[in-house]
Amino acid sequence: MQLSEQSDLPLYQQIYEKIRHDIEEGLYPHGSKLPSIRGLAAELACSRNTIDAAYSQLVQEGYVESRPGSGYVVLDIRSDAALLQLQEREAAAALLGEPRRPRYNFTYGNLEAGTFPATVWRAITDDILLSVESGTCNTYTDPLGEEALRAEIAWRLSTQCDVDCTPGQVIIQPGTQVSIQNLLALFDARTDVVAMENPGYIGAREAFDRSGFRVVPCRVDVSYDEFFADLERSQAKLVYVTPSSQFPTCKTMPIKMRSKLIAWADANDAYILEDDYCRDFRYKERPQPPLQSMDHCDRVIYMDTFSKSLSPALRMNYLVLPPALLEKWRTLFANAYTSVPWLSQAVLTRFMSQGHWDRQLRRVQAKNKRKYETLTASLHTYLGDRVSVLENGTGLHLLVQVHDERTQQELIEAARAADVLVYGTEKYWMGSRPLTTRMLLVGFSSIAEEDIEPGVKALAKAWFGE
């Protein structure tokens, strides 16, 4: 937990907001205990009164209760009493002019409450902290990340994805944007150009911008032929792509184009950053091989994350570097250490080695497949031919285009008035936006399966009055 002295919110309010969010997201499950006031105060370097004020507010709003001898225990926020308190808080917020959370949130990225395997994760954490492994807390660890974790990742990539790598090529990182910014240190912003898909993931684009690189957009909205034509003109030394499930169009890069892209990189002394963030979520066909598995020129940098299947709050992903870039990385970051905590890495290592990761992934895949099917069926039933649905049986969202003259913002506001959140796509574009005027992003990673159909019905009523 990070506190900001510059924030307009007092420290106790920042602590309250973070813990409340974690409870609602399932990171603190029903019956779990919050850290002790003394322990959390020491960890955050603040007063016990600050922690006490935050915990008191959580008690007042029905998230936790104080139990003698047990400390502060998380309540079941789905219980009648807790729901009543939450409703009262929402009513009070409305009186104060604060925005109320809509009933149906078709967001993308966050996971559904209860997805995180808190019980198993906590048991492994306790076991590690009480074992001889805890001695690692007193030392600086491997700059590339824990060797055992990198070995688990490399084994799975090799056996399940045909990615050719060794543990020594895997680098543990604290999130996609940090990974990109660190990777860009191996390139020269004064001379090297970065190319990326247009539309594309805004987080990647912002990372390129912050590092001072010129970014050239390459069109993927019509076909990959336009993408490649733009790429050839770009003179780029690095191109960022999401071939398994292009964000946000959900397209899959054809095998022929993958081979052509690798040949381009080899001919132009360039590299490809393959973000395989959604490879695990395909609902119609088997995944195509990653670019890296087809690369015999050592031109593909492979990147993947644990955010979509385990927890975005863990802030953990990884890079797989080709040998030449790995050598440069080791030289440049020789005196740096990964900012991913040792304990998180150690727990994930055991979580994977004991088979929990495979079970977690299968569970999340099955749940998302059901939600995908429910969402597409509901859109067809309640919105029909008044909209076009753009999807490819991949990822954690789809796109909906309304067949009338209302703007994207008008549609978003009409949905919000009916207690439904859908999201715009304009921010994912660089330059002109020819196909996004009425294109909305409808995600299903966070919404409960049973809320999807009533949410779509509410959306149909909001947009079309029925």
Short mmCIF file of C-alpha atoms in Angstrom, two decimals:
data_model
loop_
_atom_site.label_atom_id
_atom_site.label_comp_id
_atom_site.label_asym_id
_atom_site.label_seq_id
_atom_site.Cartn_x
_atom_site.Cartn_y
_atom_site.Cartn_z
CA MET A 1 0.00 0.00 0.00
CA GLN A 2 1.40 3.39 -1.03
CA LEU A 3 0.37 6.61 0.74
CA SER A 4 0.78 10.05 -0.77
CA GLU A 5 1.48 13.11 1.35
CA GLN A 6 0.57 15.24 -1.68
CA SER A 7 -2.92 13.76 -2.03
CA ASP A 8 -5.98 15.83 -1.17
CA LEU A 9 -7.25 12.83 0.81
CA PRO A 10 -6.04 12.50 4.41
CA LEU A 11 -3.91 9.45 5.13
CA TYR A 12 -6.64 7.60 7.00
CA GLN A 13 -8.99 8.07 4.04
CA GLN A 14 -6.39 6.72 1.61
CA ILE A 15 -5.98 3.63 3.80
CA TYR A 16 -9.74 3.19 4.10
CA GLU A 17 -10.27 3.48 0.34
CA LYS A 18 -7.55 0.93 -0.46
CA ILE A 19 -8.78 -1.67 2.04
CA ARG A 20 -12.43 -1.13 1.07
CA HIS A 21 -11.52 -1.68 -2.59
CA ASP A 22 -9.56 -4.84 -1.73
CA ILE A 23 -12.50 -6.22 0.26
CA GLU A 24 -14.93 -5.56 -2.58
CA GLU A 25 -12.52 -7.18 -5.05
CA GLY A 26 -12.21 -10.28 -2.87
CA LEU A 27 -8.58 -9.80 -1.89
CA TYR A 28 -9.76 -9.83 1.75
CA PRO A 29 -12.31 -12.66 1.76
CA HIS A 30 -15.11 -13.09 4.29
CA GLY A 31 -13.64 -14.10 7.66
CA SER A 32 -10.08 -12.95 7.00
CA LYS A 33 -8.37 -10.54 9.38
CA LEU A 34 -6.97 -7.13 8.64
CA PRO A 35 -3.38 -6.40 9.71
CA SER A 36 -3.05 -5.26 13.32
CA ILE A 37 -3.19 -1.53 13.92
CA ARG A 38 0.32 -1.57 15.33
CA GLY A 39 1.71 -3.68 12.48
CA LEU A 40 0.14 -1.63 9.69
CA ALA A 41 1.16 1.64 11.33
CA ALA A 42 4.76 0.42 11.43
CA GLU A 43 4.61 -0.78 7.83
CA LEU A 44 3.21 2.50 6.53
CA ALA A 45 5.27 4.70 8.88
CA CYS A 46 2.21 6.52 10.18
CA SER A 47 0.50 6.88 13.55
CA ARG A 48 -1.72 4.24 15.09
CA ASN A 49 -4.48 6.87 15.30
CA THR A 50 -4.42 7.10 11.51
CA ILE A 51 -4.93 3.34 11.13
CA ASP A 52 -7.56 3.34 13.87
CA ALA A 53 -9.53 6.06 12.06
CA ALA A 54 -9.47 4.07 8.81
CA TYR A 55 -10.55 0.86 10.54
CA SER A 56 -13.31 2.68 12.41
CA GLN A 57 -14.75 3.91 9.13
CA LEU A 58 -14.66 0.37 7.74
CA VAL A 59 -16.55 -0.83 10.84
CA GLN A 60 -19.16 1.93 10.51
CA GLU A 61 -19.81 1.04 6.88
CA GLY A 62 -20.19 -2.68 7.44
CA TYR A 63 -17.01 -3.98 5.84
CA VAL A 64 -15.36 -5.29 9.01
CA GLU A 65 -16.12 -5.79 12.66
CA SER A 66 -13.92 -5.65 15.73
CA ARG A 67 -13.80 -8.92 17.63
CA PRO A 68 -12.11 -9.15 21.03
CA GLY A 69 -9.04 -11.33 20.76
CA SER A 70 -9.26 -11.55 16.96
CA GLY A 71 -8.80 -7.97 15.81
CA TYR A 72 -10.68 -6.65 12.78
CA VAL A 73 -12.45 -9.37 10.78
CA VAL A 74 -13.86 -8.93 7.26
CA LEU A 75 -17.62 -9.37 7.01
CA ASP A 76 -19.60 -10.94 4.19
CA ILE A 77 -20.53 -7.80 2.29
CA ARG A 78 -23.31 -9.74 0.56
CA SER A 79 -25.16 -10.25 3.84
CA ASP A 80 -28.38 -8.35 4.41
CA ALA A 81 -26.91 -6.21 7.19
CA ALA A 82 -23.83 -5.34 5.21
CA LEU A 83 -25.86 -4.57 2.08
CA LEU A 84 -28.12 -2.31 4.10
CA GLN A 85 -25.14 -0.39 5.42
CA LEU A 86 -23.69 -0.09 1.92
CA GLN A 87 -27.00 1.19 0.61
CA GLU A 88 -27.14 3.76 3.38
CA ARG A 89 -23.61 4.87 2.51
CA GLU A 90 -24.53 5.18 -1.17
CA ALA A 91 -27.61 7.22 -0.27
CA ALA A 92 -25.49 9.53 1.87
CA ALA A 93 -22.96 9.87 -0.94
CA ALA A 94 -25.74 10.86 -3.33
CA LEU A 95 -26.84 13.58 -0.95
CA LEU A 96 -23.27 14.87 -0.94
CA GLY A 97 -23.13 14.86 -4.72
CA GLU A 98 -20.73 11.91 -4.92
CA PRO A 99 -21.12 9.52 -7.89
CA ARG A 100 -22.87 6.22 -7.09
CA ARG A 101 -21.51 3.00 -8.51
CA PRO A 102 -23.72 1.69 -11.31
CA ARG A 103 -25.39 -1.68 -10.82
CA TYR A 104 -24.01 -3.27 -14.00
CA ASN A 105 -20.36 -2.55 -14.74
CA PHE A 106 -19.13 -4.03 -18.03
CA THR A 107 -15.57 -3.04 -17.30
CA TYR A 108 -12.47 -4.62 -18.77
CA GLY A 109 -9.36 -5.66 -16.86
CA ASN A 110 -10.49 -6.01 -13.25
CA LEU A 111 -11.43 -9.51 -12.11
CA GLU A 112 -14.65 -10.66 -10.51
CA ALA A 113 -14.74 -10.63 -6.70
CA GLY A 114 -13.70 -14.02 -5.38
CA THR A 115 -11.42 -14.84 -8.33
CA PHE A 116 -8.26 -14.54 -6.28
CA PRO A 117 -7.48 -17.83 -4.45
CA ALA A 118 -7.06 -16.12 -1.10
CA THR A 119 -7.25 -19.19 1.14
CA VAL A 120 -4.54 -21.12 -0.70
CA TRP A 121 -2.41 -18.01 -1.16
CA ARG A 122 -2.56 -17.23 2.54
CA ALA A 123 -1.70 -20.82 3.54
CA ILE A 124 1.35 -20.81 1.28
CA THR A 125 2.37 -17.38 2.56
CA ASP A 126 2.19 -18.51 6.19
CA ASP A 127 4.13 -21.67 5.41
CA ILE A 128 6.91 -19.77 3.65
CA LEU A 129 7.24 -17.18 6.39
CA LEU A 130 7.57 -19.93 9.00
CA SER A 131 10.10 -21.93 6.96
CA VAL A 132 13.81 -21.57 6.35
CA GLU A 133 12.95 -19.74 3.13
CA SER A 134 12.08 -16.69 5.20
CA GLY A 135 15.78 -16.07 5.64
CA THR A 136 15.74 -14.64 2.13
CA CYS A 137 13.98 -11.61 3.62
CA ASN A 138 17.38 -10.52 4.94
CA THR A 139 19.18 -10.52 1.60
CA TYR A 140 19.07 -8.84 -1.79
CA THR A 141 17.68 -11.29 -4.31
CA ASP A 142 18.41 -12.06 -7.96
CA PRO A 143 18.05 -8.90 -10.10
CA LEU A 144 16.14 -10.88 -12.74
CA GLY A 145 13.71 -12.31 -10.19
CA GLU A 146 13.60 -15.50 -8.13
CA GLU A 147 15.31 -18.28 -10.06
CA ALA A 148 12.73 -20.90 -9.02
CA LEU A 149 9.88 -18.74 -10.31
CA ARG A 150 11.65 -18.09 -13.59
CA ALA A 151 12.19 -21.82 -13.95
CA GLU A 152 8.46 -22.50 -13.43
CA ILE A 153 7.56 -19.89 -16.04
CA ALA A 154 10.13 -21.11 -18.55
CA TRP A 155 8.98 -24.73 -18.18
CA ARG A 156 5.35 -23.81 -18.85
CA LEU A 157 6.23 -21.60 -21.79
CA SER A 158 8.34 -24.35 -23.34
CA THR A 159 5.92 -27.23 -22.77
CA GLN A 160 2.57 -25.46 -23.24
CA CYS A 161 3.25 -22.62 -25.69
CA ASP A 162 6.31 -23.84 -27.63
CA VAL A 163 8.15 -20.72 -26.55
CA ASP A 164 11.87 -21.45 -26.82
CA CYS A 165 13.48 -20.04 -23.69
CA THR A 166 15.54 -20.82 -20.62
CA PRO A 167 14.99 -19.52 -17.06
CA GLY A 168 17.91 -17.18 -17.63
CA GLN A 169 15.97 -15.31 -20.32
CA VAL A 170 12.94 -14.68 -18.07
CA ILE A 171 12.84 -11.37 -16.18
CA ILE A 172 10.23 -10.76 -13.49
CA GLN A 173 8.70 -7.28 -13.67
CA PRO A 174 6.06 -5.23 -11.79
CA GLY A 175 3.53 -4.68 -14.57
CA THR A 176 3.33 -4.05 -18.30
CA GLN A 177 4.10 -0.35 -18.31
CA VAL A 178 7.19 -0.71 -16.10
CA SER A 179 8.34 -3.64 -18.26
CA ILE A 180 8.07 -1.49 -21.37
CA GLN A 181 9.83 1.49 -19.82
CA ASN A 182 12.71 -0.70 -18.61
CA LEU A 183 12.92 -2.42 -21.99
CA LEU A 184 13.14 0.95 -23.74
CA ALA A 185 16.33 1.66 -21.81
CA LEU A 186 17.95 -0.80 -24.23
CA PHE A 187 17.02 1.46 -27.15
CA ASP A 188 17.87 5.08 -28.03
CA ALA A 189 15.00 7.60 -28.04
CA ARG A 190 17.11 10.01 -30.10
CA THR A 191 17.31 7.71 -33.10
CA ASP A 192 15.01 4.71 -32.61
CA VAL A 193 11.35 4.83 -33.63
CA VAL A 194 8.63 2.69 -32.03
CA ALA A 195 5.68 1.40 -34.05
CA MET A 196 2.44 0.08 -32.58
CA GLU A 197 -1.02 -1.04 -33.61
CA ASN A 198 -3.67 1.60 -34.18
CA PRO A 199 -5.99 1.39 -32.35
CA GLY A 200 -3.92 -0.07 -29.56
CA TYR A 201 -3.35 -0.41 -25.83
CA ILE A 202 -3.08 3.07 -24.36
CA GLY A 203 -0.91 1.90 -21.45
CA ALA A 204 1.82 0.86 -23.87
CA ARG A 205 1.56 4.10 -25.82
CA GLU A 206 1.87 6.16 -22.66
CA ALA A 207 4.96 4.19 -21.65
CA PHE A 208 6.55 4.94 -25.02
CA ASP A 209 5.64 8.61 -24.73
CA ARG A 210 7.00 8.93 -21.19
CA SER A 211 10.31 7.48 -22.35
CA GLY A 212 10.57 10.08 -25.09
CA PHE A 213 10.20 7.81 -28.13
CA ARG A 214 8.45 8.79 -31.33
CA VAL A 215 5.52 6.45 -31.89
CA VAL A 216 4.26 5.61 -35.38
CA PRO A 217 0.68 4.22 -35.61
CA CYS A 218 0.08 1.19 -37.83
CA ARG A 219 -3.54 0.56 -38.83
CA VAL A 220 -5.19 -2.71 -37.84
CA ASP A 221 -8.84 -1.64 -38.01
CA VAL A 222 -9.31 -2.66 -41.67
CA SER A 223 -6.77 -5.42 -42.26
CA TYR A 224 -3.23 -6.45 -41.43
CA ASP A 225 -2.17 -5.43 -44.94
CA GLU A 226 -2.59 -1.77 -43.91
CA PHE A 227 -0.73 -2.52 -40.68
CA PHE A 228 2.23 -3.94 -42.55
CA ALA A 229 2.28 -1.13 -45.12
CA ASP A 230 2.47 1.44 -42.31
CA LEU A 231 5.13 -0.60 -40.53
CA GLU A 232 7.38 -0.78 -43.58
CA ARG A 233 7.24 3.02 -43.89
CA SER A 234 7.89 3.59 -40.18
CA GLN A 235 11.64 2.79 -40.05
CA ALA A 236 10.91 1.46 -36.55
CA LYS A 237 13.44 -0.41 -34.43
CA LEU A 238 10.72 -1.80 -32.14
CA VAL A 239 7.11 -2.70 -32.87
CA TYR A 240 4.53 -3.48 -30.18
CA VAL A 241 1.83 -6.01 -31.11
CA THR A 242 -0.91 -8.06 -29.43
CA PRO A 243 -1.27 -10.92 -31.95
CA SER A 244 -3.30 -13.40 -29.86
CA SER A 245 -6.12 -10.93 -29.23
CA GLN A 246 -5.48 -7.49 -30.68
CA PHE A 247 -6.49 -4.78 -28.25
CA PRO A 248 -9.13 -3.46 -28.61
CA THR A 249 -10.41 -4.97 -31.89
CA CYS A 250 -10.12 -8.63 -30.71
CA LYS A 251 -8.53 -9.62 -34.03
CA THR A 252 -6.05 -12.50 -34.26
CA MET A 253 -2.93 -12.03 -36.37
CA PRO A 254 -2.86 -14.65 -39.18
CA ILE A 255 0.04 -17.10 -39.35
CA LYS A 256 1.16 -15.68 -42.69
CA MET A 257 1.38 -12.19 -41.23
CA ARG A 258 3.30 -13.48 -38.20
CA SER A 259 5.96 -14.98 -40.45
CA LYS A 260 6.08 -11.79 -42.51
CA LEU A 261 6.50 -9.68 -39.36
CA ILE A 262 9.44 -11.76 -38.12
CA ALA A 263 11.10 -11.54 -41.55
CA TRP A 264 10.63 -7.75 -41.48
CA ALA A 265 12.30 -7.50 -38.06
CA ASP A 266 15.25 -9.60 -39.18
CA ALA A 267 15.71 -7.60 -42.40
CA ASN A 268 15.54 -4.26 -40.60
CA ASP A 269 17.62 -5.08 -37.50
CA ALA A 270 14.46 -4.44 -35.44
CA TYR A 271 12.65 -6.16 -32.58
CA ILE A 272 9.05 -7.20 -31.96
CA LEU A 273 7.49 -6.80 -28.52
CA GLU A 274 4.80 -9.50 -28.37
CA ASP A 275 2.30 -8.78 -25.59
CA ASP A 276 0.53 -12.12 -25.07
CA TYR A 277 -1.73 -10.77 -22.32
CA CYS A 278 -4.85 -12.74 -23.35
CA ARG A 279 -3.49 -15.92 -24.93
CA ASP A 280 -5.29 -18.06 -22.32
CA PHE A 281 -8.75 -16.80 -23.28
CA ARG A 282 -10.00 -18.29 -26.54
CA TYR A 283 -13.56 -19.58 -26.73
CA LYS A 284 -13.93 -20.92 -30.27
CA GLU A 285 -10.57 -22.17 -31.53
CA ARG A 286 -7.24 -23.29 -30.18
CA PRO A 287 -4.60 -20.56 -29.73
CA GLN A 288 -2.22 -19.95 -32.58
CA PRO A 289 1.49 -20.30 -31.79
CA PRO A 290 3.10 -17.20 -30.30
CA LEU A 291 5.36 -15.14 -32.52
CA GLN A 292 8.26 -16.12 -30.28
CA SER A 293 7.76 -19.81 -31.03
CA MET A 294 8.16 -19.05 -34.76
CA ASP A 295 11.20 -16.82 -34.33
CA HIS A 296 14.49 -18.32 -35.49
CA CYS A 297 16.19 -14.92 -35.74
CA ASP A 298 16.06 -13.92 -32.05
CA ARG A 299 13.94 -10.86 -32.88
CA VAL A 300 10.89 -11.39 -30.62
CA ILE A 301 10.60 -10.11 -27.05
CA TYR A 302 7.84 -12.07 -25.35
CA MET A 303 5.74 -10.49 -22.56
CA ASP A 304 2.92 -11.95 -20.48
CA THR A 305 1.12 -11.17 -17.24
CA PHE A 306 -0.60 -12.78 -14.26
CA SER A 307 -3.13 -9.94 -14.04
CA LYS A 308 -5.88 -11.52 -16.15
CA SER A 309 -5.98 -14.91 -14.40
CA LEU A 310 -4.74 -14.33 -10.87
CA SER A 311 -4.72 -10.71 -9.71
CA PRO A 312 -4.00 -7.31 -11.26
CA ALA A 313 -3.13 -6.05 -7.76
CA LEU A 314 -0.11 -8.36 -7.49
CA ARG A 315 1.65 -6.21 -10.11
CA MET A 316 3.58 -9.08 -11.61
CA ASN A 317 4.43 -9.93 -15.20
CA TYR A 318 7.53 -11.01 -17.08
CA LEU A 319 9.65 -10.53 -20.15
CA VAL A 320 11.51 -13.16 -22.17
CA LEU A 321 14.46 -11.51 -23.88
CA PRO A 322 16.43 -12.75 -26.90
CA PRO A 323 20.14 -13.29 -26.12
CA ALA A 324 21.50 -9.99 -27.50
CA LEU A 325 19.04 -7.88 -25.53
CA LEU A 326 19.51 -10.03 -22.43
CA GLU A 327 23.22 -9.25 -22.47
CA LYS A 328 22.49 -5.53 -22.72
CA TRP A 329 19.92 -5.80 -19.90
CA ARG A 330 22.35 -7.55 -17.58
CA THR A 331 24.92 -4.81 -18.18
CA LEU A 332 22.51 -1.89 -17.84
CA PHE A 333 20.64 -3.25 -14.81
CA ALA A 334 23.59 -4.96 -13.13
CA ASN A 335 23.08 -2.99 -9.93
CA ALA A 336 19.28 -2.91 -9.99
CA TYR A 337 16.80 -5.27 -8.39
CA THR A 338 13.26 -6.14 -9.37
CA SER A 339 10.68 -4.18 -7.42
CA VAL A 340 8.40 -7.23 -7.20
CA PRO A 341 8.59 -8.31 -3.52
CA TRP A 342 10.45 -11.53 -2.79
CA LEU A 343 7.49 -12.90 -0.85
CA SER A 344 5.08 -12.49 -3.76
CA GLN A 345 7.51 -14.30 -6.03
CA ALA A 346 8.10 -17.08 -3.50
CA VAL A 347 4.38 -17.65 -2.98
CA LEU A 348 3.69 -17.68 -6.72
CA THR A 349 6.52 -20.17 -7.25
CA ARG A 350 5.00 -22.64 -4.81
CA PHE A 351 1.48 -21.86 -6.08
CA MET A 352 2.65 -22.96 -9.53
CA SER A 353 4.81 -25.91 -8.47
CA GLN A 354 2.00 -27.43 -6.37
CA GLY A 355 -0.47 -27.34 -9.27
CA HIS A 356 -2.66 -24.53 -7.94
CA TRP A 357 -1.89 -22.29 -10.93
CA ASP A 358 -3.13 -24.85 -13.46
CA ARG A 359 -6.36 -25.35 -11.49
CA GLN A 360 -6.80 -21.57 -11.13
CA LEU A 361 -6.29 -21.02 -14.84
CA ARG A 362 -8.76 -23.76 -15.82
CA ARG A 363 -11.34 -22.34 -13.42
CA VAL A 364 -10.98 -18.79 -14.75
CA GLN A 365 -11.00 -19.98 -18.36
CA ALA A 366 -14.23 -21.93 -17.81
CA LYS A 367 -15.90 -19.02 -16.05
CA ASN A 368 -14.90 -16.52 -18.73
CA LYS A 369 -16.10 -18.84 -21.49
CA ARG A 370 -19.54 -19.00 -19.83
CA LYS A 371 -19.60 -15.23 -19.45
CA TYR A 372 -18.54 -14.71 -23.05
CA GLU A 373 -21.32 -17.00 -24.27
CA THR A 374 -23.90 -15.35 -22.02
CA LEU A 375 -22.89 -11.87 -23.15
CA THR A 376 -22.91 -12.61 -26.87
CA ALA A 377 -26.24 -14.44 -26.60
CA SER A 378 -27.79 -11.61 -24.57
CA LEU A 379 -26.63 -8.95 -27.01
CA HIS A 380 -28.14 -10.92 -29.89
CA THR A 381 -31.42 -11.45 -28.02
CA TYR A 382 -32.01 -7.96 -26.66
CA LEU A 383 -30.19 -5.67 -29.12
CA GLY A 384 -30.49 -7.71 -32.29
CA ASP A 385 -29.68 -6.12 -35.62
CA ARG A 386 -29.74 -2.60 -34.17
CA VAL A 387 -26.08 -3.12 -33.31
CA SER A 388 -23.03 -4.88 -34.72
CA VAL A 389 -20.96 -6.96 -32.32
CA LEU A 390 -17.26 -7.16 -33.12
CA GLU A 391 -15.54 -10.12 -31.50
CA ASN A 392 -13.40 -13.06 -32.42
CA GLY A 393 -13.95 -15.47 -29.55
CA THR A 394 -10.91 -14.11 -27.72
CA GLY A 395 -10.02 -11.91 -24.78
CA LEU A 396 -12.15 -10.38 -22.05
CA HIS A 397 -14.30 -7.88 -23.95
CA LEU A 398 -16.05 -7.24 -27.23
CA LEU A 399 -17.05 -4.14 -29.18
CA VAL A 400 -20.59 -2.97 -29.88
CA GLN A 401 -21.44 -0.50 -32.64
CA VAL A 402 -24.90 1.09 -32.60
CA HIS A 403 -26.58 1.67 -35.95
CA ASP A 404 -27.79 5.23 -35.50
CA GLU A 405 -26.34 8.72 -35.35
CA ARG A 406 -25.80 9.05 -31.61
CA THR A 407 -22.25 9.76 -30.51
CA GLN A 408 -20.19 7.48 -28.35
CA GLN A 409 -20.55 9.81 -25.39
CA GLU A 410 -24.33 10.05 -25.78
CA LEU A 411 -24.60 6.28 -25.69
CA ILE A 412 -22.35 6.03 -22.64
CA GLU A 413 -24.40 8.63 -20.77
CA ALA A 414 -27.70 6.97 -21.68
CA ALA A 415 -26.37 3.67 -20.35
CA ARG A 416 -25.11 5.25 -17.14
CA ALA A 417 -28.52 6.80 -16.52
CA ALA A 418 -29.91 3.24 -16.56
CA ASP A 419 -27.31 2.00 -14.05
CA VAL A 420 -25.06 0.43 -16.72
CA LEU A 421 -21.40 1.19 -17.40
CA VAL A 422 -19.97 0.63 -20.87
CA TYR A 423 -16.79 2.23 -22.15
CA GLY A 424 -15.56 4.34 -25.04
CA THR A 425 -12.81 3.41 -27.47
CA GLU A 426 -11.64 6.78 -28.77
CA LYS A 427 -8.67 6.95 -26.42
CA TYR A 428 -7.14 3.86 -28.03
CA TRP A 429 -6.65 5.68 -31.32
CA MET A 430 -3.87 7.88 -32.58
CA GLY A 431 -4.85 10.38 -35.24
CA SER A 432 -8.18 10.00 -37.05
CA ARG A 433 -10.88 7.73 -35.61
CA PRO A 434 -12.91 6.60 -38.63
CA LEU A 435 -14.70 3.62 -37.08
CA THR A 436 -15.06 4.54 -33.42
CA THR A 437 -17.75 7.22 -33.38
CA ARG A 438 -20.32 4.81 -31.93
CA MET A 439 -18.11 1.86 -30.95
CA LEU A 440 -18.38 0.85 -27.28
CA LEU A 441 -16.21 -1.55 -25.29
CA VAL A 442 -18.25 -4.08 -23.30
CA GLY A 443 -16.13 -6.18 -20.96
CA PHE A 444 -16.98 -9.27 -18.93
CA SER A 445 -13.88 -9.90 -16.79
CA SER A 446 -15.36 -8.32 -13.65
CA ILE A 447 -19.14 -8.58 -13.89
CA ALA A 448 -20.81 -11.65 -12.34
CA GLU A 449 -22.26 -14.13 -14.81
CA GLU A 450 -25.77 -13.77 -13.36
CA ASP A 451 -25.63 -9.98 -13.88
CA ILE A 452 -24.83 -10.11 -17.59
CA GLU A 453 -28.29 -10.80 -19.02
CA PRO A 454 -30.15 -8.27 -16.81
CA GLY A 455 -27.36 -5.79 -17.53
CA VAL A 456 -27.83 -6.18 -21.28
CA LYS A 457 -31.61 -5.88 -20.89
CA ALA A 458 -31.08 -2.62 -18.99
CA LEU A 459 -28.72 -1.47 -21.75
CA ALA A 460 -31.30 -2.26 -24.45
CA LYS A 461 -33.93 -0.27 -22.56
CA ALA A 462 -31.54 2.63 -22.10
CA TRP A 463 -30.60 2.79 -25.78
CA PHE A 464 -33.80 1.75 -27.49
CA GLY A 465 -36.57 2.11 -24.90
CA GLU A 466 -37.43 -1.57 -24.66
#
